[in-house]
Amino acid sequence: MKKSWALSAALLLAPQPVHWRFVPVLNPDGVFSQPPSRTNAHGVDLNRNFPTPDWERDAAAYWQKRTNRDPRRWPGPQPLSEPESRFLHDQMQSFRPHLIVAIHAPYGVLDFDGPSVPPSRLGRLYLDQVGIFPGSLGNYGGVHKGVPVVTIELPNAMRTPLDAEMRQMWLDLLRWMAEKVPGESR
């Protein structure tokens, strides 16, 4: 029932076919550690490990000065040093998306990086751009590769939104995509 509803919504709202590639969990080490962790088994924040321009100059300096060497935000020894970030980078290279939707926690906001006009809200999450960080997916994909990156920052990593809230977020995303995301095959 849910699959047919989502398919019907996509068909009604998308002016052309939509092709999705899902990566259900990019950081299984973090998800399954006790307690759950932002970093992988090597202690690297995967969302600071992408090859943004000037990563070598900016990532370590940002980590040292802006985060006070917070171990949860360590960018790693070099860009794409981690198998998880290399995997996502390879997926981006082969699939060539017109949009990236990332799900994070715990800020409870909607973030956006890249070209296009950002969505103002998805469900109860309102746009509140959190900034550009050396090595982040938003910086790499949205700013430097020109692929809009919508980051859904859930309020809690351990609790998914209710079905009605997810449905509204999905509808809001599809409406925004139909109006604002260019591309022949999303």
CSV table of C-alpha atoms in Angstrom, one decimal:
chain,number,residue,atom,x,y,z
A,1,MET,CA,0.0,0.0,0.0
A,2,LYS,CA,2.7,2.5,1.0
A,3,LYS,CA,4.8,1.7,-2.1
A,4,SER,CA,1.8,2.2,-4.5
A,5,TRP,CA,1.0,5.5,-2.7
A,6,ALA,CA,4.6,6.8,-3.1
A,7,LEU,CA,4.7,5.7,-6.8
A,8,SER,CA,1.4,7.4,-7.5
A,9,ALA,CA,2.6,10.6,-5.8
A,10,ALA,CA,5.8,10.5,-7.8
A,11,LEU,CA,3.9,10.0,-11.1
A,12,LEU,CA,1.5,12.8,-10.4
A,13,LEU,CA,4.2,15.3,-9.3
A,14,ALA,CA,7.1,14.5,-11.5
A,15,PRO,CA,7.1,16.0,-15.1
A,16,GLN,CA,9.5,13.3,-16.2
A,17,PRO,CA,10.7,9.9,-14.9
A,18,VAL,CA,12.4,9.9,-11.5
A,19,HIS,CA,15.3,7.5,-10.9
A,20,TRP,CA,16.4,7.0,-7.3
A,21,ARG,CA,19.4,5.3,-5.9
A,22,PHE,CA,19.2,4.7,-2.1
A,23,VAL,CA,22.1,4.1,0.3
A,24,PRO,CA,20.2,3.1,3.4
A,25,VAL,CA,23.1,3.5,5.9
A,26,LEU,CA,26.4,5.0,5.0
A,27,ASN,CA,27.9,4.7,8.4
A,28,PRO,CA,27.0,1.2,9.8
A,29,ASP,CA,29.9,1.5,12.3
A,30,GLY,CA,28.3,4.5,13.9
A,31,VAL,CA,24.8,3.2,13.8
A,32,PHE,CA,25.6,0.0,15.5
A,33,SER,CA,28.1,1.2,18.0
A,34,GLN,CA,27.0,1.5,21.6
A,35,PRO,CA,26.1,4.3,22.0
A,36,PRO,CA,25.6,5.3,18.4
A,37,SER,CA,28.4,7.5,17.0
A,38,ARG,CA,28.8,10.1,14.4
A,39,THR,CA,32.1,8.6,13.4
A,40,ASN,CA,33.1,5.3,11.7
A,41,ALA,CA,35.3,2.6,13.2
A,42,HIS,CA,38.4,4.7,12.3
A,43,GLY,CA,37.0,7.6,14.3
A,44,VAL,CA,36.4,9.7,11.1
A,45,ASP,CA,33.4,12.0,10.6
A,46,LEU,CA,32.4,10.8,7.2
A,47,ASN,CA,30.6,14.1,6.5
A,48,ARG,CA,34.0,15.9,6.6
A,49,ASN,CA,35.9,13.4,4.4
A,50,PHE,CA,34.8,14.5,0.9
A,51,PRO,CA,37.4,16.0,-1.5
A,52,THR,CA,36.4,19.7,-1.4
A,53,PRO,CA,38.8,22.1,-2.9
A,54,ASP,CA,41.4,23.2,-0.4
A,55,TRP,CA,40.5,20.2,1.9
A,56,GLU,CA,44.2,19.8,2.7
A,57,ARG,CA,44.5,23.4,3.8
A,58,ASP,CA,41.1,23.8,5.5
A,59,ALA,CA,39.9,20.6,7.0
A,60,ALA,CA,42.5,20.1,9.7
A,61,ALA,CA,42.6,23.8,10.6
A,62,TYR,CA,38.8,23.9,10.9
A,63,TRP,CA,38.8,20.8,13.1
A,64,GLN,CA,41.6,22.2,15.3
A,65,LYS,CA,40.3,25.8,15.7
A,66,ARG,CA,36.6,25.6,15.2
A,67,THR,CA,35.8,22.3,16.9
A,68,ASN,CA,38.6,22.3,19.5
A,69,ARG,CA,39.7,18.9,18.1
A,70,ASP,CA,36.4,17.4,18.8
A,71,PRO,CA,37.0,13.7,18.1
A,72,ARG,CA,33.5,13.4,16.7
A,73,ARG,CA,34.3,15.8,13.9
A,74,TRP,CA,37.8,14.6,12.8
A,75,PRO,CA,37.9,14.8,9.0
A,76,GLY,CA,40.4,11.9,8.6
A,77,PRO,CA,44.0,11.9,7.4
A,78,GLN,CA,43.1,12.8,3.8
A,79,PRO,CA,39.9,13.2,1.6
A,80,LEU,CA,38.2,10.0,0.8
A,81,SER,CA,40.4,8.1,3.3
A,82,GLU,CA,37.4,6.1,4.4
A,83,PRO,CA,35.8,3.2,2.5
A,84,GLU,CA,32.3,4.7,3.2
A,85,SER,CA,33.1,8.1,1.7
A,86,ARG,CA,34.8,6.5,-1.3
A,87,PHE,CA,31.7,4.3,-1.8
A,88,LEU,CA,29.4,7.4,-1.9
A,89,HIS,CA,31.8,9.3,-4.0
A,90,ASP,CA,31.9,6.4,-6.5
A,91,GLN,CA,28.1,6.2,-6.5
A,92,MET,CA,27.9,9.9,-7.3
A,93,GLN,CA,30.4,9.5,-10.1
A,94,SER,CA,28.6,6.6,-11.7
A,95,PHE,CA,25.0,7.6,-11.1
A,96,ARG,CA,25.5,11.3,-11.7
A,97,PRO,CA,22.5,12.5,-9.6
A,98,HIS,CA,20.6,15.7,-10.2
A,99,LEU,CA,19.7,15.8,-6.5
A,100,ILE,CA,21.1,14.3,-3.3
A,101,VAL,CA,19.0,13.9,-0.2
A,102,ALA,CA,20.9,13.1,2.9
A,103,ILE,CA,19.3,12.3,6.3
A,104,HIS,CA,21.2,13.3,9.4
A,105,ALA,CA,20.3,14.1,13.0
A,106,PRO,CA,19.8,15.8,15.6
A,107,TYR,CA,19.2,19.4,14.6
A,108,GLY,CA,15.6,19.1,13.6
A,109,VAL,CA,16.0,21.5,10.6
A,110,LEU,CA,16.2,21.4,6.8
A,111,ASP,CA,19.6,22.3,5.3
A,112,PHE,CA,20.4,23.0,1.7
A,113,ASP,CA,23.6,23.5,-0.3
A,114,GLY,CA,24.0,24.1,-4.0
A,115,PRO,CA,22.4,25.7,-7.0
A,116,SER,CA,18.6,26.3,-7.2
A,117,VAL,CA,16.2,27.8,-4.8
A,118,PRO,CA,16.1,25.6,-1.7
A,119,PRO,CA,12.8,24.1,-0.4
A,120,SER,CA,11.5,26.3,2.4
A,121,ARG,CA,10.2,23.3,4.3
A,122,LEU,CA,9.7,19.5,4.3
A,123,GLY,CA,7.0,18.5,6.6
A,124,ARG,CA,7.6,20.2,9.9
A,125,LEU,CA,11.3,20.9,9.1
A,126,TYR,CA,12.0,24.4,8.0
A,127,LEU,CA,15.0,25.7,6.1
A,128,ASP,CA,17.8,26.8,8.4
A,129,GLN,CA,21.0,26.4,6.6
A,130,VAL,CA,23.7,25.3,9.0
A,131,GLY,CA,26.8,26.4,7.0
A,132,ILE,CA,29.5,25.1,4.7
A,133,PHE,CA,32.2,22.9,6.2
A,134,PRO,CA,35.4,21.6,4.7
A,135,GLY,CA,34.9,18.1,3.4
A,136,SER,CA,31.1,18.0,3.9
A,137,LEU,CA,28.8,16.3,1.4
A,138,GLY,CA,26.9,19.6,1.0
A,139,ASN,CA,30.1,21.5,0.3
A,140,TYR,CA,31.4,18.8,-2.1
A,141,GLY,CA,28.1,17.9,-3.9
A,142,GLY,CA,26.2,21.1,-3.6
A,143,VAL,CA,28.8,23.9,-3.8
A,144,HIS,CA,31.5,22.3,-5.9
A,145,LYS,CA,29.8,19.8,-8.1
A,146,GLY,CA,26.6,21.8,-8.6
A,147,VAL,CA,24.2,19.1,-7.4
A,148,PRO,CA,21.6,20.3,-5.0
A,149,VAL,CA,22.0,18.6,-1.6
A,150,VAL,CA,18.9,18.6,0.6
A,151,THR,CA,19.9,17.5,4.1
A,152,ILE,CA,17.0,16.4,6.3
A,153,GLU,CA,18.2,16.9,9.9
A,154,LEU,CA,15.9,14.8,12.0
A,155,PRO,CA,15.4,15.8,15.7
A,156,ASN,CA,16.5,12.4,16.9
A,157,ALA,CA,18.7,9.8,15.2
A,158,MET,CA,17.0,7.0,17.2
A,159,ARG,CA,13.4,7.8,16.3
A,160,THR,CA,12.0,8.0,12.8
A,161,PRO,CA,9.1,10.4,12.1
A,162,LEU,CA,5.6,9.1,12.1
A,163,ASP,CA,4.2,7.8,8.8
A,164,ALA,CA,2.0,11.0,8.3
A,165,GLU,CA,5.0,13.2,8.8
A,166,MET,CA,7.2,11.2,6.4
A,167,ARG,CA,4.4,11.3,3.8
A,168,GLN,CA,4.2,15.1,4.1
A,169,MET,CA,8.0,15.4,3.8
A,170,TRP,CA,8.0,13.1,0.7
A,171,LEU,CA,5.2,15.2,-0.9
A,172,ASP,CA,6.9,18.4,-0.2
A,173,LEU,CA,10.2,17.1,-1.6
A,174,LEU,CA,8.5,15.8,-4.8
A,175,ARG,CA,6.7,19.2,-5.3
A,176,TRP,CA,9.9,21.1,-4.9
A,177,MET,CA,11.7,18.7,-7.2
A,178,ALA,CA,9.1,19.2,-9.9
A,179,GLU,CA,9.5,22.9,-9.8
A,180,LYS,CA,13.2,23.5,-9.0
A,181,VAL,CA,15.4,20.5,-9.9
A,182,PRO,CA,16.6,20.4,-13.5
A,183,GLY,CA,17.6,17.2,-15.3
A,184,GLU,CA,16.3,14.7,-17.7
A,185,SER,CA,16.6,11.6,-15.4
A,186,ARG,CA,16.6,12.2,-11.7
